[in-house]
XYZ file of C-alpha atoms in Angstrom:
565
model
C 32.541 15.530 -16.114
C 29.408 15.349 -18.301
C 25.893 15.118 -16.880
C 24.643 11.485 -16.636
C 22.034 10.489 -19.209
C 18.369 9.960 -18.409
C 18.926 6.228 -18.710
C 21.783 6.389 -16.209
C 19.637 8.409 -13.788
C 16.817 5.872 -14.142
C 19.265 3.090 -13.285
C 20.381 5.065 -10.218
C 16.771 5.596 -9.153
C 16.087 1.873 -9.377
C 19.310 1.201 -7.500
C 18.237 3.554 -4.690
C 14.986 1.615 -4.301
C 16.958 -1.627 -4.041
C 19.313 -0.007 -1.512
C 16.467 0.988 0.827
C 14.855 -2.429 0.421
C 18.116 -4.053 1.537
C 18.116 -1.555 4.414
C 14.597 -2.671 5.413
C 15.401 -6.366 5.111
C 18.458 -5.893 7.319
C 16.156 -4.420 9.963
C 13.765 -7.378 9.665
C 16.649 -9.822 10.148
C 18.258 -8.049 13.102
C 15.309 -6.565 15.065
C 14.458 -8.006 18.471
C 10.716 -7.173 18.537
C 8.441 -9.790 16.936
C 6.279 -6.994 15.498
C 9.231 -6.026 13.292
C 10.628 -9.484 12.547
C 7.313 -11.223 11.923
C 4.864 -8.480 10.913
C 7.150 -6.038 9.103
C 5.965 -3.029 11.130
C 8.754 -0.753 9.948
C 9.892 1.627 7.234
C 13.128 2.645 5.558
C 14.056 5.488 3.234
C 16.832 7.581 1.709
C 16.827 11.393 1.575
C 18.824 14.105 -0.159
C 20.832 16.760 1.670
C 17.713 18.950 2.006
C 15.816 16.186 3.782
C 13.557 15.311 0.822
C 12.663 11.612 0.590
C 13.997 10.112 -2.644
C 13.026 6.473 -2.229
C 11.287 4.178 0.234
C 11.485 0.445 0.801
C 8.705 -1.799 -0.458
C 8.722 -3.504 2.943
C 6.974 -1.362 5.538
C 3.778 0.509 6.320
C 2.334 3.727 4.824
C 1.828 5.142 8.307
C 5.528 4.855 8.987
C 7.093 5.801 5.685
C 4.704 8.604 4.692
C 4.991 10.093 8.176
C 8.747 9.588 8.158
C 8.873 11.566 4.894
C 8.451 14.710 6.996
C 10.582 13.616 9.940
C 14.065 14.228 8.523
C 13.311 17.938 8.195
C 12.657 18.041 11.941
C 15.989 16.308 12.607
C 17.873 18.819 10.456
C 16.186 21.690 12.272
C 16.696 20.280 15.780
C 20.257 18.962 15.432
C 21.579 21.650 13.074
C 23.806 20.929 10.088
C 26.812 22.434 11.854
C 26.476 19.801 14.607
C 26.285 16.806 12.236
C 29.388 14.641 11.838
C 30.375 11.347 10.168
C 29.491 8.479 12.494
C 26.484 10.291 14.008
C 23.164 8.544 14.636
C 20.039 10.417 15.776
C 16.748 9.159 17.167
C 13.327 10.168 18.441
C 9.934 8.769 19.346
C 8.243 12.189 19.472
C 4.680 11.537 18.220
C 4.451 14.919 16.485
C 7.884 14.896 14.852
C 8.173 11.147 14.273
C 5.378 8.807 13.210
C 2.524 9.505 15.591
C 3.116 7.655 18.872
C 5.877 6.813 21.326
C 6.041 3.128 20.429
C 7.715 4.006 17.112
C 11.441 4.769 17.244
C 12.753 6.724 14.256
C 16.502 6.666 13.642
C 18.227 9.042 11.202
C 21.835 8.782 10.017
C 23.611 11.524 8.039
C 25.683 10.454 5.033
C 28.983 12.154 4.235
C 31.129 11.867 1.096
C 34.546 13.490 0.920
C 33.713 15.399 4.091
C 30.464 16.897 2.753
C 26.945 16.080 3.975
C 25.172 14.594 0.939
C 22.032 12.933 2.371
C 20.373 10.901 5.078
C 19.012 7.445 5.769
C 16.031 7.023 8.076
C 14.143 4.050 9.427
C 11.366 3.397 11.907
C 10.290 0.347 13.890
C 7.473 -0.341 16.319
C 8.811 -1.471 19.695
C 6.930 -3.746 22.086
C 7.290 -1.555 25.161
C 8.329 2.018 25.886
C 7.324 2.112 29.565
C 4.433 4.060 31.055
C 1.064 2.326 31.135
C 2.108 -0.056 28.384
C 0.766 -0.181 24.845
C -2.939 0.611 25.043
C -5.635 3.271 24.926
C -6.065 3.997 28.640
C -3.764 6.997 29.151
C -5.194 10.428 29.899
C -2.316 12.331 28.309
C 0.839 11.515 26.365
C 3.070 11.653 29.453
C 1.453 8.453 30.750
C 2.260 6.593 27.530
C 5.922 6.011 28.210
C 9.423 7.383 27.873
C 9.787 10.424 25.612
C 12.938 10.568 23.497
C 13.223 14.022 21.917
C 15.237 14.381 18.726
C 18.776 13.801 19.989
C 22.032 12.002 19.284
C 22.189 8.278 19.930
C 25.804 8.333 18.772
C 28.236 11.143 17.948
C 31.221 10.452 15.681
C 30.648 6.727 16.203
C 30.466 6.824 20.016
C 27.159 5.672 21.534
C 25.687 7.776 24.365
C 25.833 5.304 27.278
C 23.941 7.651 29.585
C 21.012 7.664 27.165
C 21.061 3.854 27.093
C 20.960 3.734 30.904
C 17.954 6.056 30.958
C 16.168 3.919 28.376
C 16.935 0.688 30.227
C 15.678 2.141 33.492
C 12.278 3.109 32.081
C 11.027 0.137 30.060
C 9.850 -3.403 30.787
C 11.874 -5.117 28.041
C 15.220 -3.255 28.111
C 17.276 -5.804 26.169
C 14.644 -5.984 23.462
C 14.347 -2.215 23.098
C 18.076 -1.507 23.104
C 18.538 -4.335 20.612
C 15.934 -2.755 18.334
C 17.675 0.634 18.475
C 20.984 -0.954 17.505
C 19.202 -2.804 14.681
C 17.760 0.483 13.415
C 21.183 2.135 13.485
C 22.782 -0.852 11.750
C 20.279 -0.975 8.906
C 20.956 2.718 8.217
C 24.673 1.934 8.160
C 24.070 -0.797 5.579
C 22.049 1.603 3.448
C 24.825 4.206 3.717
C 27.441 1.666 2.657
C 25.455 0.639 -0.428
C 24.730 4.255 -1.368
C 28.399 5.238 -1.231
C 29.281 2.195 -3.355
C 26.720 3.331 -5.939
C 28.061 6.893 -5.942
C 31.587 5.594 -6.422
C 30.425 3.424 -9.316
C 28.712 6.338 -11.075
C 31.325 8.928 -10.014
C 28.720 11.096 -8.284
C 30.064 13.854 -6.020
C 26.632 14.272 -4.387
C 22.953 13.392 -4.823
C 21.844 16.717 -6.294
C 21.538 15.487 -9.875
C 19.730 12.239 -9.176
C 17.530 14.016 -6.614
C 16.440 16.570 -9.205
C 15.731 13.806 -11.726
C 13.644 11.743 -9.282
C 11.651 14.620 -7.827
C 11.031 16.402 -11.132
C 9.794 13.301 -12.932
C 7.736 12.072 -9.971
C 5.963 15.401 -9.611
C 5.323 15.636 -13.349
C 3.863 12.121 -13.509
C 1.653 12.684 -10.459
C 0.321 15.987 -11.776
C -0.479 14.345 -15.116
C -2.636 11.805 -13.285
C -4.403 14.462 -11.214
C -5.034 16.780 -14.174
C -6.512 13.916 -16.190
C -9.333 13.672 -13.619
C -12.576 15.627 -13.791
C -12.458 18.434 -11.203
C -15.022 18.163 -8.444
C -15.803 18.102 -4.748
C -17.359 15.385 -2.593
C -17.797 14.560 1.073
C -16.996 11.345 2.884
C -18.119 10.176 6.311
C -17.529 7.220 8.602
C -18.698 6.489 12.127
C -16.556 4.145 14.220
C -16.590 2.859 17.783
C -14.134 5.187 19.503
C -13.200 4.450 23.111
C -16.301 5.279 25.173
C -18.312 7.204 22.561
C -18.519 6.911 18.766
C -16.189 8.930 16.548
C -17.292 10.654 13.345
C -14.746 11.175 10.586
C -15.696 13.768 7.962
C -13.636 14.635 4.903
C -14.198 17.116 2.112
C -12.279 16.101 -1.014
C -11.567 18.500 -3.876
C -9.922 17.575 -7.159
C -8.363 20.741 -8.601
C -5.695 21.683 -11.106
C -2.301 20.371 -9.937
C -3.552 19.221 -6.542
C -6.100 17.307 -4.491
C -7.292 18.867 -1.248
C -8.376 16.687 1.646
C -9.949 18.673 4.508
C -11.173 17.054 7.741
C -13.340 19.890 9.078
C -16.357 18.498 10.949
C -14.516 15.508 12.403
C -14.994 14.654 16.101
C -12.823 16.419 18.655
C -9.912 15.075 20.678
C -10.833 12.037 22.757
C -9.986 11.823 26.487
C -8.228 8.489 25.878
C -5.297 7.402 23.750
C -6.860 7.030 20.314
C -5.999 10.517 19.075
C -4.026 11.069 15.878
C -1.230 13.600 15.312
C -1.585 15.371 11.983
C 1.522 13.703 10.555
C -0.197 10.288 10.727
C -3.490 11.528 9.271
C -1.570 13.054 6.398
C 0.328 9.794 5.851
C -2.799 7.668 5.429
C -4.849 10.255 3.533
C -2.024 10.594 0.994
C -1.729 6.823 0.809
C -5.426 6.420 -0.024
C -5.284 9.049 -2.758
C -2.095 7.680 -4.224
C -3.468 4.108 -4.294
C -6.512 5.274 -6.245
C -4.897 7.810 -8.569
C -1.183 7.107 -9.056
C -0.359 3.700 -7.553
C 2.602 2.826 -9.786
C 4.507 6.102 -9.305
C 7.224 5.516 -6.674
C 6.685 7.127 -3.291
C 8.859 10.150 -2.598
C 8.596 13.776 -1.518
C 7.474 14.998 -4.941
C 4.854 12.325 -5.637
C 3.265 13.035 -2.233
C 3.383 16.838 -2.470
C 0.289 17.417 -4.681
C -1.925 15.760 -2.055
C -2.676 18.476 0.487
C -4.223 17.438 3.796
C -5.651 19.831 6.392
C -7.619 19.430 9.629
C -8.614 21.893 12.345
C -6.382 21.612 15.388
C -8.275 19.930 18.204
C -10.008 17.373 16.007
C -9.170 13.729 16.635
C -7.179 13.660 13.380
C -5.091 16.704 14.345
C -4.581 16.172 18.051
C -2.235 18.660 19.713
C 0.285 17.945 22.462
C -0.249 16.562 25.136
C -3.178 14.459 23.868
C -2.767 10.689 24.433
C -1.963 9.046 21.099
C -0.749 5.474 21.760
C -3.445 3.855 19.591
C -3.434 6.501 16.878
C -3.537 3.681 14.321
C -7.044 2.591 15.379
C -8.438 5.880 14.050
C -5.714 6.546 11.487
C -6.298 3.240 9.688
C -9.913 4.335 9.096
C -8.765 7.451 7.230
C -8.361 5.719 3.811
C -11.882 4.235 3.807
C -13.277 7.658 4.706
C -11.346 9.181 1.802
C -12.649 6.392 -0.443
C -16.222 7.221 0.585
C -15.728 10.669 -0.939
C -13.621 9.471 -3.859
C -16.260 6.912 -4.897
C -18.591 9.808 -5.698
C -15.982 11.386 -7.967
C -14.360 8.275 -9.461
C -17.003 5.524 -9.553
C -15.923 1.881 -9.901
C -12.430 2.684 -8.628
C -12.204 2.183 -4.862
C -13.055 -0.842 -2.672
C -15.777 -1.215 -0.061
C -14.866 -0.594 3.566
C -12.716 -3.198 5.267
C -11.764 -4.007 8.844
C -9.602 -0.888 8.724
C -7.491 -0.929 11.852
C -5.330 -3.887 12.740
C -6.888 -6.378 15.162
C -4.040 -6.060 17.651
C -3.880 -6.929 21.307
C -1.199 -7.043 23.986
C -0.851 -9.413 26.905
C 0.955 -8.363 30.073
C 1.647 -11.696 31.751
C 2.615 -12.300 35.372
C 2.931 -15.357 37.640
C -0.173 -16.499 39.530
C 0.261 -16.148 43.344
C 0.797 -19.888 43.793
C 3.074 -20.437 40.760
C 6.757 -21.267 41.230
C 7.958 -21.659 37.646
C 6.401 -18.695 35.862
C 7.685 -15.413 34.458
C 6.624 -11.941 33.465
C 6.385 -11.026 29.788
C 4.928 -8.448 27.414
C 3.530 -10.024 24.244
C 2.153 -7.941 21.366
C 0.523 -9.681 18.424
C -0.647 -8.295 15.092
C -3.743 -9.736 13.433
C -6.063 -8.723 10.631
C -9.707 -8.714 9.682
C -10.956 -8.831 6.104
C -10.467 -6.133 3.490
C -13.343 -4.701 1.491
C -14.471 -6.171 -1.810
C -13.112 -4.442 -4.903
C -14.999 -3.268 -8.011
C -14.054 -6.461 -9.879
C -12.694 -8.807 -7.195
C -13.585 -10.252 -3.796
C -11.942 -8.738 -0.731
C -8.862 -10.340 0.778
C -9.326 -12.444 3.889
C -7.314 -11.834 7.078
C -5.289 -9.181 5.265
C -4.191 -5.856 6.708
C -5.341 -2.888 4.678
C -4.342 -0.089 4.733
C -1.381 -0.823 7.026
C 0.073 -3.622 4.905
C 1.741 -5.417 7.813
C 1.704 -9.193 8.017
C -0.352 -11.244 10.445
C 1.991 -12.766 13.006
C 2.274 -16.565 13.031
C 0.989 -18.442 16.072
C 4.430 -19.974 16.617
C 6.114 -16.549 16.795
C 3.557 -15.260 19.282
C 3.869 -18.307 21.542
C 7.664 -18.069 21.427
C 7.585 -14.461 22.650
C 6.085 -15.351 26.046
C 3.979 -17.846 28.046
C 0.999 -17.511 25.676
C -1.166 -20.170 24.064
C -3.180 -19.467 20.906
C -5.967 -22.038 21.170
C -7.700 -21.131 17.946
C -6.879 -19.073 14.862
C -8.906 -19.635 11.704
C -10.998 -17.862 9.105
C -14.481 -16.779 10.188
C -17.219 -18.029 7.822
C -19.989 -15.597 6.826
C -18.001 -12.563 7.997
C -17.361 -11.223 4.485
C -20.150 -8.872 3.412
C -22.376 -10.279 0.674
C -22.253 -8.653 -2.747
C -21.527 -9.186 -6.403
C -18.032 -9.350 -5.000
C -17.748 -10.682 -1.452
C -15.881 -8.938 1.334
C -12.787 -10.589 2.793
C -13.224 -12.833 5.827
C -12.174 -11.990 9.360
C -10.813 -14.553 11.818
C -11.699 -16.448 14.950
C -8.997 -16.251 17.597
C -8.809 -17.607 21.148
C -5.847 -16.711 23.359
C -4.825 -17.562 26.908
C -1.804 -17.909 29.166
C 0.161 -20.988 30.064
C -0.558 -22.660 33.378
C 0.533 -20.621 36.369
C 0.056 -17.250 34.668
C -2.474 -14.462 34.894
C -2.596 -11.608 32.406
C -3.937 -8.196 31.566
C -5.351 -7.946 28.081
C -5.062 -4.633 26.219
C -7.642 -4.642 23.437
C -7.084 -2.445 20.363
C -10.157 -3.364 18.336
C -12.857 -1.473 16.478
C -15.884 -2.383 14.312
C -17.745 -3.775 17.361
C -20.723 -1.460 16.880
C -19.939 -0.139 13.397
C -19.020 -2.939 10.977
C -17.467 -2.266 7.577
C -20.043 -0.915 5.150
C -20.581 -2.329 1.687
C -20.453 -0.234 -1.457
C -22.770 0.036 -4.468
C -25.390 -2.242 -2.942
C -22.958 -4.551 -1.166
C -23.740 -5.581 2.410
C -21.823 -4.915 5.610
C -19.126 -7.259 6.864
C -19.327 -9.086 10.169
C -18.818 -7.019 13.321
C -16.081 -7.570 15.914
C -17.003 -9.751 18.907
C -14.915 -10.135 22.076
C -15.676 -11.963 25.341
C -14.029 -14.109 28.009
C -14.353 -17.885 27.850
C -16.597 -17.812 30.945
C -19.025 -15.572 29.063
C -18.025 -12.295 30.736
C -18.267 -9.340 28.365
C -15.121 -7.478 27.312
C -14.602 -4.065 25.754
C -13.162 -3.526 22.303
C -10.533 -1.180 23.714
C -8.689 -0.853 26.983
C -6.722 -2.883 29.519
C -8.774 -5.655 31.154
C -7.793 -8.298 33.695
C -8.178 -11.977 32.804
C -8.121 -14.476 35.697
C -5.832 -17.492 35.671
C -7.342 -20.258 33.557
C -9.605 -17.984 31.476
C -9.199 -17.235 27.770
C -10.151 -14.345 25.503
C -12.355 -15.266 22.541
C -12.463 -12.935 19.559
C -14.170 -12.708 16.189
C -12.401 -10.211 13.944
C -14.434 -8.180 11.439
C -14.956 -8.912 7.769
C -14.896 -6.522 4.835
C -17.951 -5.053 3.158
C -19.330 -6.414 -0.109
C -19.335 -4.600 -3.466
C -22.394 -4.575 -5.720
C -25.763 -6.187 -5.089
C -25.612 -9.830 -3.929
C -28.123 -10.899 -6.605
C -25.467 -10.131 -9.224
C -22.935 -12.615 -7.805
C -21.959 -15.443 -10.124
C -23.677 -18.610 -8.798
C -20.459 -20.523 -9.465
C -18.696 -18.234 -6.992
C -21.408 -18.854 -4.382
C -20.932 -22.604 -4.831
C -17.172 -22.186 -4.541
C -17.538 -20.158 -1.322
C -19.707 -22.936 0.117
C -17.240 -25.620 -0.890
C -14.332 -23.733 0.681
C -16.261 -23.050 3.876
C -16.220 -19.280 3.395
C -20.000 -19.166 3.780
C -22.539 -21.503 5.379
C -25.666 -22.923 3.687
C -27.842 -20.579 5.740
C -25.816 -17.565 4.555
C -26.079 -18.704 0.931
C -29.839 -19.015 1.275
C -30.406 -15.684 3.049
C -28.044 -13.478 1.066
C -27.750 -15.110 -2.355
C -31.142 -16.794 -2.711
C -29.743 -20.309 -3.083
C -32.214 -22.991 -1.918
C -31.104 -24.208 1.507
C -31.215 -27.852 0.471
C -28.993 -27.228 -2.562
C -26.515 -25.267 -0.436
C -26.334 -28.049 2.140
C -25.712 -30.618 -0.589
C -22.873 -28.573 -2.055
C -21.186 -28.328 1.303
C -21.578 -32.068 1.916
C -20.133 -32.899 -1.501
C -17.165 -30.629 -0.777
C -16.604 -32.359 2.572
C -16.632 -35.673 0.702
C -13.782 -34.447 -1.488
C -15.548 -33.192 -4.618
C -13.695 -30.332 -6.317
C -15.609 -27.169 -7.264
């Protein structure tokens, strides 16, 4: 049989991307956890027989899929090819061999054709509960953060390990939800496998070797062309963020060289006593994502297009935390990695990268329980995903209430309230929170949350930017800082589990993105539009853009009266 043409291979490559997207959408439709169904906190990918990622789904997060790119190699090593059979399904939530913390379950399924192992499908989803202290930053080591599932077989030759399921059920707060999610992960891999085998039958492919070589060779070539077109150079980036009890400093040294970009995190703060540490696999995922966004955004993500981005960090830094460091909230630090990389990259590639944004997701978790006097109340664990504003771009305003770099969706109020006895009293954009500039930073949000009558709850905060708001770039101003307090005025911390008495609410102001360029350069028409839309107040327009206060007030009044701007 003759070798397929380049056109045929390109069709197969596109087909593989559609296969893994169908795989991801199947997971969205069948998952039990709202964070997967509503926020898309997942990833899906297909790999060749050597464990090299060939294609990833569009749906999903960089932290999952770029970390998962390395995971299949660990599965091959741990399980052993000789112990892999048709009908097998493997899983793990190992933070160092999966995607960085125990709340992510990674499931890998081997694919066989005519009795030969020809590839793998893998997927990851964030689960609401994995036992232990619950999702939060308060653990002192990883053992407190929940049930550990080493790389092992969930099913062998189509038969599910019932003993494993019993162990899982006996160690988590939402057993039906978690077991349902694992079955959803296994099922979406099965759907991907089915579509792949149909494609191979259509193109008469005995294995994936040919298409794998085509994808990886062309991806590497295209990525290297982009890197080698850049001017070589070295620059440093730095960011200070809140941390848990003390601030964290992220330092990166970025070097553009022939055929590669080096990203070294020497000088970064050490491992933290609490659960905000980051395994290296997650740091690598988001550092590569930042570089790829800036340098080669349209080249599909796979093993070869990621390979020229080399990421290193001394062991014992917060971005290369060794076992058994607590890592549950590794995203709070990990989501700040791209903006730190951009701080360095801006010095090498001016007018390319955005200002700093909110960075980490504005997540929180409620552990609800009946009040002592209540008779018709229930326990529940409710996790909700929310977003601050992204940083302004070199030619555009930042995006409001949009997750960058994670890319997950903000969960609807209705979905959150359906998941447990929770009431979202307020959720709206936060005026004046976008940093002023020639291009304005994206807005954060106001949010007020409480429990239904008869319930008390513990509130696990996962916030940052309280003391270190997003910085502007090229003369742009900082975005609004995070604010959190109880409705009775009692102060609350940006991170950690905190008790909220029955009848009280938690009031939050999520951070805005930094501005880009000096505010005096902003188009006055855009200032008037921001006023009319309620994105800024008259006082903000006067203080930051020099608009006379009386004129600003008139514009806002005319907008309220229905005039279109």
